[in-house]
Amino acid sequence: MNRRQLCLLAALAIATAPALAQEDGTDKVTVSGSIQSDVLVPQEDEKIGSPKYDEWALTNTYADINLRSKNVDAGLRFEFLKHPLPGFEKDFKGWGVPNFYVKGKFEKFEITAGSFYDQFGSGFIFRTYEERSLGIDNSLLGVRMVFKPYKGIQLKALTGEQRRYWSHNPSWISGGDLELNIDEWSKRLSQSGTHIMVGGSYVNKYEEDENDRIFADATHMLRFPQNVHAWDARLQVQKGGVNVLAEYAQKTQDPSFDNGYIYRKGNVAMLSASYSRSGMSVLMQAKRSDNMSFRSRRTMTGTSSFINHLPAFTEDQTYALAALYPYATHPEGEWAYQAQLGYNFKRKTAIGGRYGMNVKVNYSHVRSIDRSPNFSGSVDGASVLGSKGYGSAFWKWGDEGMYYQDLDIHVERRLTRDFKLSLMYMNQFYNKTVVEGEGGMIHSDIFVADGKYTFSPKVTLRGEVQYLSTKDDEGDWVFGLLELSLVPHWMITVSDMYNCGETKLHYYQGYLTFNSGAHRLQLGYGRTRAGFNCSGGVCRYVPASKGFTLSYNYNF
């Protein structure tokens, strides 16, 4: 089934979904969807390096509509990026309906034709998802089936082509996933509150080698494997507040731009353990990845065309200066460790005070894996194009050293009935050369104070003061924010991020937000600093910009 046939099938199903629902004995068809539109009226600003645009307004606009009934679902998404926001100009420019689907639902079986998203396990060999802020939509266009033949058993099978902006890559992705929930078969395990899950996955990428011509030298062209196989195995045990997950994945030779076109297998191993009870939580996890960049087109760069996802073992920071140097998972390989402790001191205790206190500590450490040269694959420590690349002892760290490290302590305490204070300290090491290509190691200390005062049930004022201290890169930064909430409709926000080190530039912003039911409208004006926007270990570069902004969101 080709793309045109799938598109016609989805359009027909969307048009006939109400009739199909009634034929299946269902009286009710529900309609849901959303509209999201972000607009920038740009202004040129030489001080921050924002460019001059020919268009008077830039916008990323999305509209989703979904029809749901007992046995049939259908939907589509319209995207308008004819004049896209800064950072989206190169590949995202265009408009149309790139996403559409029809889904049949039965008691033990589900089938989807069209565009779909899914994830196997932790995503080490397969994860498709949408993240608009990063410009990611790596959905598959094809067929997906989910089968639950017996309690505790779930089987998935899927096949399709992967979206890359306004087209699809010339490869075919197929795979399957099986999860067995052992406790659902054992009355003894169920009664004891013990959950045991065993899972396994397989993914195949078929890509013809004639699509790309890469030469090892003037006379020798590389021959690429047309089939790349990947598999994943995992075990999860949970009892009470204890949860342990072990997972291992591997893929066959997959020469690509990311690994310098070497013929080396890839693998990733992870062990994660957590414990939680009332007032306390503990998380400890470690992950080692080696050559596990897995794309549906071997020559791609940037954030597009990833079949899999390798999560970063770092805390997602929401404060502006704590997020100034975000870490992106290193595709060639890394050792990543994370430990996290949360504790809630009870009310009316010596430490907790009258209202109690919450403390959270996070430590993340990421460094290189061993990449030992071998006689056939390396010259002076560098991998040779077309070779097997390098050797790597599993437990050994690499000579490239540390990629990233942070230690952050977050304390939250209500001082009075009306005032709550949050304090954070973060010590960070960021290897800018590894993440961005140049810049060396940046060591910074970050301090945050966040206070919230409630004047009445409808009036709240929140303020932030942040300071980043470093002798590296552009030097020190300060940030301030005031946010006035007037429930239920209004919010006024003003902020300024100032570089008091090298550039002496202000990045000021002001927003007026109106909420009414399912509608949200925000007007703003200000400067945006050039930098990286990150989520879950994936980062996209965003250029500097200045101007008026308009954002509208509606869910129905």
Coordinates of C-alpha atoms in Angstrom, one line a residue:
M1 CA 0.0 0.0 0.0
N2 CA 1.6 3.3 -1.1
R3 CA 1.3 6.8 0.4
R4 CA -1.5 7.9 -2.0
Q5 CA -3.6 4.8 -1.2
L6 CA -3.1 5.4 2.5
C7 CA -4.1 9.0 2.2
L8 CA -7.3 8.1 0.2
L9 CA -8.1 5.5 2.8
A10 CA -7.7 7.9 5.7
A11 CA -9.7 10.6 4.0
L12 CA -12.5 8.2 3.2
A13 CA -12.6 6.9 6.7
I14 CA -12.7 10.4 8.2
A15 CA -15.6 11.3 5.9
T16 CA -17.6 8.1 6.7
A17 CA -16.6 7.7 10.4
P18 CA -20.1 8.8 11.7
A19 CA -21.9 6.3 9.5
L20 CA -19.4 3.5 10.3
A21 CA -19.9 4.2 14.0
Q22 CA -23.7 3.9 13.7
E23 CA -23.4 0.7 11.7
D24 CA -21.3 -0.7 14.6
G25 CA -24.2 0.0 17.0
T26 CA -22.8 3.2 18.4
D27 CA -25.0 6.2 18.7
K28 CA -22.3 8.7 19.8
V29 CA -19.4 10.1 17.7
T30 CA -17.2 12.5 19.6
V31 CA -15.2 15.3 17.9
S32 CA -12.0 16.7 19.5
G33 CA -9.1 18.7 18.3
S34 CA -6.9 21.7 18.8
I35 CA -5.5 24.8 17.2
Q36 CA -2.1 26.2 17.9
S37 CA -0.7 29.3 16.3
D38 CA 2.5 31.1 17.2
V39 CA 3.2 34.4 15.4
L40 CA 6.2 36.6 15.4
V41 CA 6.3 40.1 13.9
P42 CA 10.1 40.4 13.6
Q43 CA 12.3 43.4 14.0
E44 CA 15.9 43.6 13.0
D45 CA 18.3 44.0 15.9
E46 CA 22.1 44.2 15.1
K47 CA 23.1 44.0 18.8
I48 CA 21.7 40.5 19.2
G49 CA 22.3 39.4 15.6
S50 CA 18.6 38.9 14.6
P51 CA 18.2 38.9 10.8
K52 CA 15.9 41.0 8.7
Y53 CA 13.0 39.1 7.2
D54 CA 11.1 39.9 4.0
E55 CA 7.8 38.8 5.5
W56 CA 6.1 41.2 8.0
A57 CA 4.9 38.2 10.1
L58 CA 6.2 34.6 10.7
T59 CA 4.0 31.8 12.0
N60 CA 3.9 28.1 12.8
T61 CA 0.2 27.1 12.8
Y62 CA -1.3 23.6 13.5
A63 CA -4.9 22.4 13.5
D64 CA -5.8 18.8 14.6
I65 CA -9.2 17.2 14.3
N66 CA -10.2 13.7 15.6
L67 CA -13.4 11.7 15.3
R68 CA -13.9 9.0 17.9
S69 CA -16.5 6.3 18.2
K70 CA -16.8 2.8 19.7
N71 CA -15.0 1.0 16.9
V72 CA -13.7 3.6 14.5
D73 CA -11.3 6.6 15.1
A74 CA -10.1 8.9 12.4
G75 CA -8.2 12.2 12.3
L76 CA -5.8 14.5 10.5
R77 CA -3.5 17.5 11.1
F78 CA -3.2 20.6 9.0
E79 CA 0.1 22.5 9.2
F80 CA 0.8 26.0 7.9
L81 CA 4.5 27.0 7.9
K82 CA 4.7 28.9 4.7
H83 CA 6.5 31.7 6.6
P84 CA 7.9 29.8 9.5
L85 CA 9.4 31.0 12.8
P86 CA 13.1 31.6 13.2
G87 CA 15.0 28.3 13.2
F88 CA 12.4 26.5 11.0
E89 CA 13.2 28.2 7.7
K90 CA 15.4 25.6 6.0
D91 CA 13.4 22.4 6.1
F92 CA 10.0 23.2 7.6
K93 CA 8.8 25.8 5.1
G94 CA 5.5 24.7 3.5
W95 CA 1.9 23.8 4.3
G96 CA -0.5 20.9 3.9
V97 CA -1.9 17.8 5.6
P98 CA 1.1 15.6 6.5
N99 CA -0.6 13.6 9.2
F100 CA -3.8 11.5 8.9
Y101 CA -5.0 8.2 10.2
V102 CA -7.9 5.8 10.6
K103 CA -8.1 3.3 13.4
G104 CA -10.3 0.3 13.9
K105 CA -10.8 -0.9 17.5
F106 CA -12.1 -4.2 18.6
E107 CA -12.1 -6.2 21.8
K108 CA -8.6 -7.8 21.5
F109 CA -7.4 -6.1 18.3
E110 CA -6.6 -2.6 17.0
I111 CA -5.3 -1.6 13.6
T112 CA -4.2 1.9 12.4
A113 CA -3.7 2.9 8.8
G114 CA -2.0 6.2 8.0
S115 CA 0.3 8.3 10.3
F116 CA 1.0 6.9 13.8
Y117 CA 3.4 7.2 16.8
D118 CA 4.6 4.4 19.1
Q119 CA 7.5 3.4 21.3
F120 CA 9.1 0.0 22.1
G121 CA 10.3 -0.2 25.7
S122 CA 12.5 2.8 26.6
G123 CA 12.8 3.8 22.9
F124 CA 16.3 2.5 22.4
I125 CA 15.5 0.9 19.0
F126 CA 12.1 2.6 18.2
R127 CA 10.3 5.8 19.2
T128 CA 8.2 8.0 17.1
Y129 CA 6.8 11.2 18.6
E130 CA 6.1 14.9 18.0
E131 CA 7.7 17.8 19.7
R132 CA 6.8 21.0 18.0
S133 CA 9.2 23.2 20.0
L134 CA 12.1 21.1 18.7
G135 CA 10.7 20.7 15.2
I136 CA 10.4 16.9 15.6
D137 CA 7.7 14.8 13.9
N138 CA 9.2 11.4 13.0
S139 CA 5.9 9.6 12.6
L140 CA 5.5 6.5 10.4
L141 CA 3.1 6.4 7.5
G142 CA 1.9 2.9 7.2
V143 CA 0.1 0.3 9.2
R144 CA 0.2 -0.5 13.0
M145 CA -1.5 -3.4 14.8
V146 CA -1.9 -4.1 18.5
F147 CA -3.1 -7.6 19.6
K148 CA -4.1 -8.6 23.1
P149 CA -4.9 -12.4 22.7
Y150 CA -4.9 -13.1 26.5
K151 CA -4.6 -11.2 29.7
G152 CA -1.0 -10.1 30.4
I153 CA 0.0 -10.4 26.7
Q154 CA 0.4 -7.5 24.3
L155 CA 1.8 -7.8 20.8
K156 CA 2.5 -4.9 18.4
A157 CA 3.5 -5.0 14.7
L158 CA 4.1 -2.1 12.4
T159 CA 5.5 -1.1 9.1
G160 CA 5.9 2.2 7.2
E161 CA 7.9 5.1 5.9
Q162 CA 9.2 7.8 8.2
R163 CA 8.3 11.4 7.8
R164 CA 11.0 13.9 7.2
Y165 CA 9.5 17.4 7.2
W166 CA 7.3 17.5 4.1
S167 CA 8.4 14.2 2.6
H168 CA 9.2 10.7 3.7
N169 CA 12.6 9.0 3.7
P170 CA 13.3 6.4 1.0
S171 CA 13.5 3.5 3.4
W172 CA 11.1 1.1 5.0
I173 CA 10.8 0.6 8.8
S174 CA 9.2 -2.6 10.1
G175 CA 9.1 -4.1 13.6
G176 CA 7.3 -5.9 16.4
D177 CA 7.1 -5.7 20.2
L178 CA 6.0 -8.3 22.8
E179 CA 5.3 -7.6 26.4
L180 CA 4.4 -10.3 29.0
N181 CA 3.0 -9.2 32.3
I182 CA 3.7 -12.3 34.4
D183 CA 1.9 -11.2 37.5
E184 CA -1.5 -11.3 35.6
W185 CA -1.0 -15.1 35.2
S186 CA -0.2 -15.7 38.9
K187 CA -2.6 -15.2 41.7
R188 CA 0.2 -15.4 44.2
L189 CA 2.2 -12.6 42.6
S190 CA -1.0 -10.4 42.2
Q191 CA -1.9 -10.9 45.8
S192 CA 1.6 -10.0 47.0
G193 CA 1.6 -6.8 44.9
T194 CA 4.5 -7.9 42.7
H195 CA 4.5 -6.8 39.1
I196 CA 6.9 -8.6 36.6
M197 CA 7.1 -7.5 33.0
V198 CA 9.3 -9.2 30.4
G199 CA 9.5 -7.5 27.0
G200 CA 11.3 -7.9 23.7
S201 CA 11.4 -5.9 20.4
Y202 CA 12.7 -6.1 16.9
V203 CA 13.1 -3.4 14.2
N204 CA 14.3 -3.7 10.6
K205 CA 15.3 -0.8 8.4
Y206 CA 15.5 -1.5 4.7
E207 CA 17.3 1.2 2.8
E208 CA 18.8 0.7 -0.7
D209 CA 22.5 1.5 -0.9
E210 CA 22.0 3.1 -4.4
N211 CA 20.4 6.1 -2.6
D212 CA 23.7 7.5 -1.4
R213 CA 27.2 7.5 -3.0
I214 CA 29.9 7.8 -0.4
F215 CA 33.6 7.2 -1.4
A216 CA 36.3 5.9 0.9
D217 CA 38.9 7.3 -1.6
A218 CA 39.0 8.5 -5.2
T219 CA 38.3 5.0 -6.6
H220 CA 36.4 3.0 -3.9
M221 CA 32.7 3.6 -3.1
L222 CA 31.2 2.3 0.1
R223 CA 28.6 -0.5 -0.1
F224 CA 26.0 -0.1 2.5
P225 CA 24.0 -2.8 4.1
Q226 CA 20.4 -2.7 2.8
N227 CA 19.0 -4.2 6.0
V228 CA 19.9 -3.0 9.5
H229 CA 18.5 -5.1 12.3
A230 CA 17.9 -4.0 15.9
W231 CA 16.6 -5.9 18.9
D232 CA 15.8 -5.0 22.5
A233 CA 15.2 -7.0 25.7
R234 CA 14.0 -5.8 29.0
L235 CA 12.9 -6.9 32.5
Q236 CA 10.9 -4.8 35.0
V237 CA 10.1 -5.8 38.6
Q238 CA 8.0 -3.7 40.9
K239 CA 6.9 -4.5 44.4
G240 CA 5.5 -1.9 46.7
G241 CA 7.7 1.2 46.4
V242 CA 10.6 -0.6 44.7
N243 CA 10.9 -0.5 40.9
V244 CA 13.8 -2.0 38.9
L245 CA 14.2 -1.9 35.1
A246 CA 17.1 -3.6 33.2
E247 CA 17.2 -3.1 29.4
Y248 CA 19.7 -4.0 26.6
A249 CA 19.5 -3.2 22.9
Q250 CA 21.8 -3.9 19.9
K251 CA 21.8 -3.1 16.2
T252 CA 23.8 -4.5 13.3
Q253 CA 26.3 -2.5 11.2
D254 CA 24.8 0.8 10.2
P255 CA 27.3 3.2 8.6
S256 CA 26.0 6.7 8.7
F257 CA 27.0 10.4 8.8
D258 CA 26.7 10.3 12.6
N259 CA 29.4 7.6 13.1
G260 CA 31.7 8.6 10.2
Y261 CA 30.5 5.7 8.0
I262 CA 32.1 3.0 10.0
Y263 CA 30.9 -0.7 10.0
R264 CA 30.6 -1.2 13.7
K265 CA 27.7 -2.7 15.6
G266 CA 25.9 -0.6 18.2
N267 CA 24.5 -1.3 21.6
V268 CA 23.0 0.3 24.7
A269 CA 22.5 -1.0 28.2
M270 CA 20.6 0.5 31.1
L271 CA 19.9 -0.3 34.7
S272 CA 17.4 1.9 36.6
A273 CA 16.2 1.5 40.2
S274 CA 13.8 3.6 42.2
Y275 CA 12.1 3.6 45.6
S276 CA 9.3 5.7 46.8
R277 CA 7.1 5.9 49.9
S278 CA 5.2 8.6 51.6
G279 CA 7.4 11.7 51.8
M280 CA 10.5 10.2 50.1
S281 CA 11.7 9.1 46.7
V282 CA 15.1 7.7 45.4
L283 CA 16.2 7.2 41.8
M284 CA 19.5 5.7 40.7
Q285 CA 20.3 4.8 37.1
A286 CA 23.1 4.2 34.7
K287 CA 23.3 3.9 30.9
R288 CA 26.0 3.0 28.4
S289 CA 25.5 3.6 24.7
D290 CA 27.9 2.9 21.9
N291 CA 27.2 3.8 18.2
M292 CA 23.4 3.7 18.7
S293 CA 22.4 6.6 16.4
F294 CA 19.6 4.9 14.3
R295 CA 18.1 6.9 11.5
S296 CA 15.9 6.1 8.6
R297 CA 18.3 7.9 6.2
R298 CA 22.0 7.4 6.8
T299 CA 23.1 10.8 5.5
M300 CA 20.8 12.9 7.7
T301 CA 22.0 15.3 10.3
G302 CA 20.3 17.4 13.0
T303 CA 17.2 16.2 14.7
S304 CA 15.3 14.6 11.8
S305 CA 14.9 10.9 10.8
F306 CA 15.7 9.3 14.1
I307 CA 14.1 5.9 14.5
N308 CA 15.1 5.6 18.1
H309 CA 15.6 7.8 21.2
L310 CA 18.3 7.8 23.8
P311 CA 17.1 9.7 26.9
A312 CA 19.6 12.0 28.7
F313 CA 20.1 11.2 32.3
T314 CA 19.9 14.8 33.3
E315 CA 17.2 16.9 35.0
D316 CA 14.9 18.9 32.7
Q317 CA 15.5 22.5 34.0
T318 CA 12.7 25.1 33.8
Y319 CA 14.6 28.1 35.2
A320 CA 16.1 30.2 32.5
L321 CA 19.7 30.3 33.6
A322 CA 19.7 26.6 34.8
A323 CA 18.7 25.8 31.2
L324 CA 21.2 28.1 29.5
Y325 CA 23.6 25.2 28.9
P326 CA 21.4 22.1 28.2
Y327 CA 22.9 18.7 27.4
A328 CA 22.1 16.7 24.3
T329 CA 22.7 13.0 24.3
H330 CA 26.0 12.2 22.4
P331 CA 25.1 10.0 19.4
E332 CA 28.5 8.3 19.2
G333 CA 28.3 6.9 22.7
E334 CA 28.5 7.9 26.4
W335 CA 28.4 6.6 30.0
A336 CA 25.5 8.4 31.8
Y337 CA 24.7 8.3 35.5
Q338 CA 22.0 9.9 37.5
A339 CA 21.0 9.8 41.2
Q340 CA 18.1 11.7 42.7
L341 CA 16.7 12.0 46.2
G342 CA 13.5 13.7 47.3
Y343 CA 12.4 14.1 50.9
N344 CA 9.4 15.9 52.4
F345 CA 10.0 17.0 56.0
K346 CA 6.7 16.8 57.8
R347 CA 4.8 19.8 59.2
K348 CA 5.4 20.8 62.8
T349 CA 8.8 19.2 63.1
A350 CA 12.1 20.9 63.9
I351 CA 13.2 21.0 60.2
G352 CA 9.8 21.0 58.5
G353 CA 8.6 23.9 60.6
R354 CA 4.9 24.9 60.6
Y355 CA 4.1 24.1 57.0
G356 CA 6.7 21.4 56.1
M357 CA 9.6 21.5 53.7
N358 CA 10.5 19.6 50.5
V359 CA 14.1 19.0 49.5
K360 CA 15.2 17.5 46.2
V361 CA 18.8 16.7 45.2
N362 CA 19.9 15.6 41.7
Y363 CA 23.3 14.5 40.4
S364 CA 24.0 13.8 36.8
H365 CA 27.4 12.8 35.3
V366 CA 28.0 12.0 31.6
R367 CA 31.4 11.1 30.1
S368 CA 32.9 9.4 27.1
I369 CA 33.2 5.6 26.5
D370 CA 36.5 3.9 25.7
R371 CA 37.3 4.2 22.0
S372 CA 40.5 2.3 21.6
P373 CA 42.1 2.4 18.2
N374 CA 42.6 -0.9 16.4
F375 CA 45.1 -1.6 13.6
S376 CA 42.4 -1.9 10.8
G377 CA 40.0 0.8 11.8
S378 CA 41.9 3.7 13.2
V379 CA 44.7 6.0 12.3
D380 CA 46.1 8.2 15.1
G381 CA 43.1 7.4 17.2
A382 CA 40.6 8.5 14.6
S383 CA 38.1 6.1 12.9
V384 CA 38.7 5.4 9.2
L385 CA 35.8 5.8 6.9
G386 CA 34.6 2.4 5.7
S387 CA 36.4 0.4 8.5
K388 CA 35.1 -1.2 11.7
G389 CA 36.2 2.0 13.5
Y390 CA 37.4 1.2 17.0
G391 CA 37.4 -1.1 19.9
S392 CA 35.6 -0.3 23.2
A393 CA 36.0 -2.0 26.6
F394 CA 32.6 -2.0 28.2
W395 CA 33.5 -0.8 31.7
K396 CA 36.3 1.6 30.7
W397 CA 35.8 5.3 30.4
G398 CA 37.2 7.1 27.4
D399 CA 40.1 9.6 27.0
E400 CA 37.7 12.4 25.9
G401 CA 36.7 12.8 29.6
M402 CA 33.6 14.4 31.0
Y403 CA 30.8 15.6 28.7
Y404 CA 28.5 17.0 31.3
Q405 CA 27.9 17.1 35.1
D406 CA 25.5 18.9 37.4
L407 CA 24.7 18.8 41.1
D408 CA 21.5 20.7 42.0
I409 CA 19.7 21.2 45.3
H410 CA 16.2 22.4 45.4
V411 CA 14.5 23.5 48.6
E412 CA 10.8 24.5 48.8
R413 CA 9.2 25.8 51.9
R414 CA 6.0 27.7 52.8
L415 CA 7.1 30.4 55.2
T416 CA 3.6 31.8 56.0
R417 CA 0.1 30.8 54.9
D418 CA 0.4 33.3 52.0
F419 CA 4.1 33.1 51.0
K420 CA 6.0 30.1 49.6
L421 CA 9.8 30.3 48.8
S422 CA 11.8 28.0 46.5
L423 CA 15.6 28.1 46.5
M424 CA 18.0 26.2 44.1
Y425 CA 21.7 25.9 43.8
M426 CA 23.3 24.2 40.8
N427 CA 26.9 23.4 40.1
Q428 CA 27.4 22.6 36.4
F429 CA 30.1 21.4 34.0
Y430 CA 29.2 21.7 30.3
N431 CA 31.5 20.5 27.6
K432 CA 30.6 23.0 24.9
T433 CA 33.0 21.4 22.4
V434 CA 31.3 18.0 22.6
V435 CA 27.8 19.4 22.5
E436 CA 28.1 22.4 20.1
G437 CA 31.4 21.8 18.3
E438 CA 33.6 24.4 20.1
G439 CA 33.9 26.4 23.3
G440 CA 35.7 24.1 25.8
M441 CA 34.5 23.2 29.2
I442 CA 32.2 25.7 31.0
H443 CA 32.0 25.5 34.7
S444 CA 29.2 27.6 36.4
D445 CA 27.5 28.1 39.7
I446 CA 23.8 29.0 39.5
F447 CA 21.6 30.4 42.2
V448 CA 17.8 30.8 42.0
A449 CA 15.2 32.3 44.4
D450 CA 11.6 31.9 43.5
G451 CA 8.9 33.4 45.7
K452 CA 5.1 33.3 45.4
Y453 CA 2.8 35.5 47.5
T454 CA -1.0 34.9 47.5
F455 CA -2.9 38.2 48.2
S456 CA -6.3 36.5 47.7
P457 CA -7.7 33.4 46.1
K458 CA -7.7 35.3 42.8
V459 CA -4.5 37.4 43.0
T460 CA -1.0 35.9 43.1
L461 CA 2.4 37.5 42.5
R462 CA 5.4 35.3 41.7
G463 CA 9.0 36.6 41.4
E464 CA 12.3 35.0 40.3
V465 CA 15.9 36.2 40.8
Q466 CA 18.6 34.1 39.2
Y467 CA 22.4 34.5 39.0
L468 CA 24.9 32.4 36.9
S469 CA 28.5 32.8 37.8
T470 CA 31.3 31.6 35.5
K471 CA 34.7 32.6 34.2
D472 CA 34.1 30.8 30.9
D473 CA 32.2 31.5 27.7
E474 CA 30.3 34.9 27.9
G475 CA 30.7 35.3 31.6
D476 CA 28.1 36.0 34.3
W477 CA 24.3 36.3 33.8
V478 CA 21.5 37.6 35.9
F479 CA 17.8 37.1 35.4
G480 CA 14.7 38.6 37.0
L481 CA 11.0 37.9 36.5
L482 CA 7.6 39.1 37.9
E483 CA 4.4 37.3 37.2
L484 CA 1.0 38.6 38.3
S485 CA -1.9 36.1 38.1
L486 CA -5.5 37.4 38.2
V487 CA -7.7 34.3 38.3
P488 CA -9.4 33.1 36.2
H489 CA -8.5 35.1 33.1
W490 CA -5.4 37.3 33.2
M491 CA -1.6 36.9 33.7
I492 CA 1.0 39.6 33.2
T493 CA 4.7 38.6 33.0
V494 CA 7.8 40.7 32.6
S495 CA 11.4 39.4 32.7
D496 CA 15.0 40.4 31.7
M497 CA 18.1 38.3 31.2
Y498 CA 21.2 40.3 31.3
N499 CA 24.8 39.3 30.4
C500 CA 27.0 41.2 32.8
G501 CA 30.1 39.5 31.5
E502 CA 31.1 39.8 27.8
T503 CA 28.2 41.2 25.8
K504 CA 26.4 43.5 28.3
L505 CA 23.1 42.8 26.5
H506 CA 19.6 42.7 27.9
Y507 CA 17.1 40.1 26.7
Y508 CA 13.9 41.6 27.9
Q509 CA 10.4 40.1 27.5
G510 CA 6.8 41.1 28.4
Y511 CA 3.6 39.0 28.1
L512 CA -0.1 39.6 28.6
T513 CA -2.0 36.3 28.7
F514 CA -5.8 35.8 28.6
N515 CA -7.5 32.5 29.4
S516 CA -11.2 31.7 28.9
G517 CA -12.4 28.1 29.0
A518 CA -10.5 26.2 26.2
H519 CA -9.0 29.4 24.7
R520 CA -5.6 30.8 25.6
L521 CA -4.3 34.0 24.0
Q522 CA -0.9 35.6 24.7
L523 CA 0.6 38.9 23.4
G524 CA 4.2 39.7 23.9
Y525 CA 7.2 41.7 23.0
G526 CA 10.9 41.2 23.5
R527 CA 14.3 39.7 22.6
T528 CA 15.2 36.1 22.4
R529 CA 18.8 34.9 22.8
A530 CA 20.4 32.6 20.2
G531 CA 20.9 29.2 21.8
F532 CA 19.7 25.6 22.1
N533 CA 16.2 24.5 23.0
C534 CA 16.3 21.0 24.5
S535 CA 13.9 18.4 25.7
G536 CA 14.8 14.9 26.9
G537 CA 18.4 15.0 25.5
V538 CA 17.4 16.3 22.1
C539 CA 18.4 19.9 21.2
R540 CA 17.6 22.3 18.3
Y541 CA 19.4 25.5 17.7
V542 CA 17.2 28.6 17.8
P543 CA 18.6 31.9 16.3
A544 CA 18.2 35.3 18.0
S545 CA 15.0 37.2 17.4
K546 CA 13.2 40.3 18.4
G547 CA 9.7 41.6 17.9
F548 CA 6.0 41.2 18.8
T549 CA 4.6 37.8 19.5
L550 CA 1.1 36.4 19.4
S551 CA 0.2 32.9 20.6
Y552 CA -3.2 31.3 20.4
N553 CA -4.3 27.8 21.7
Y554 CA -7.7 26.2 21.6
N555 CA -8.7 22.7 22.6
F556 CA -12.1 21.3 21.9

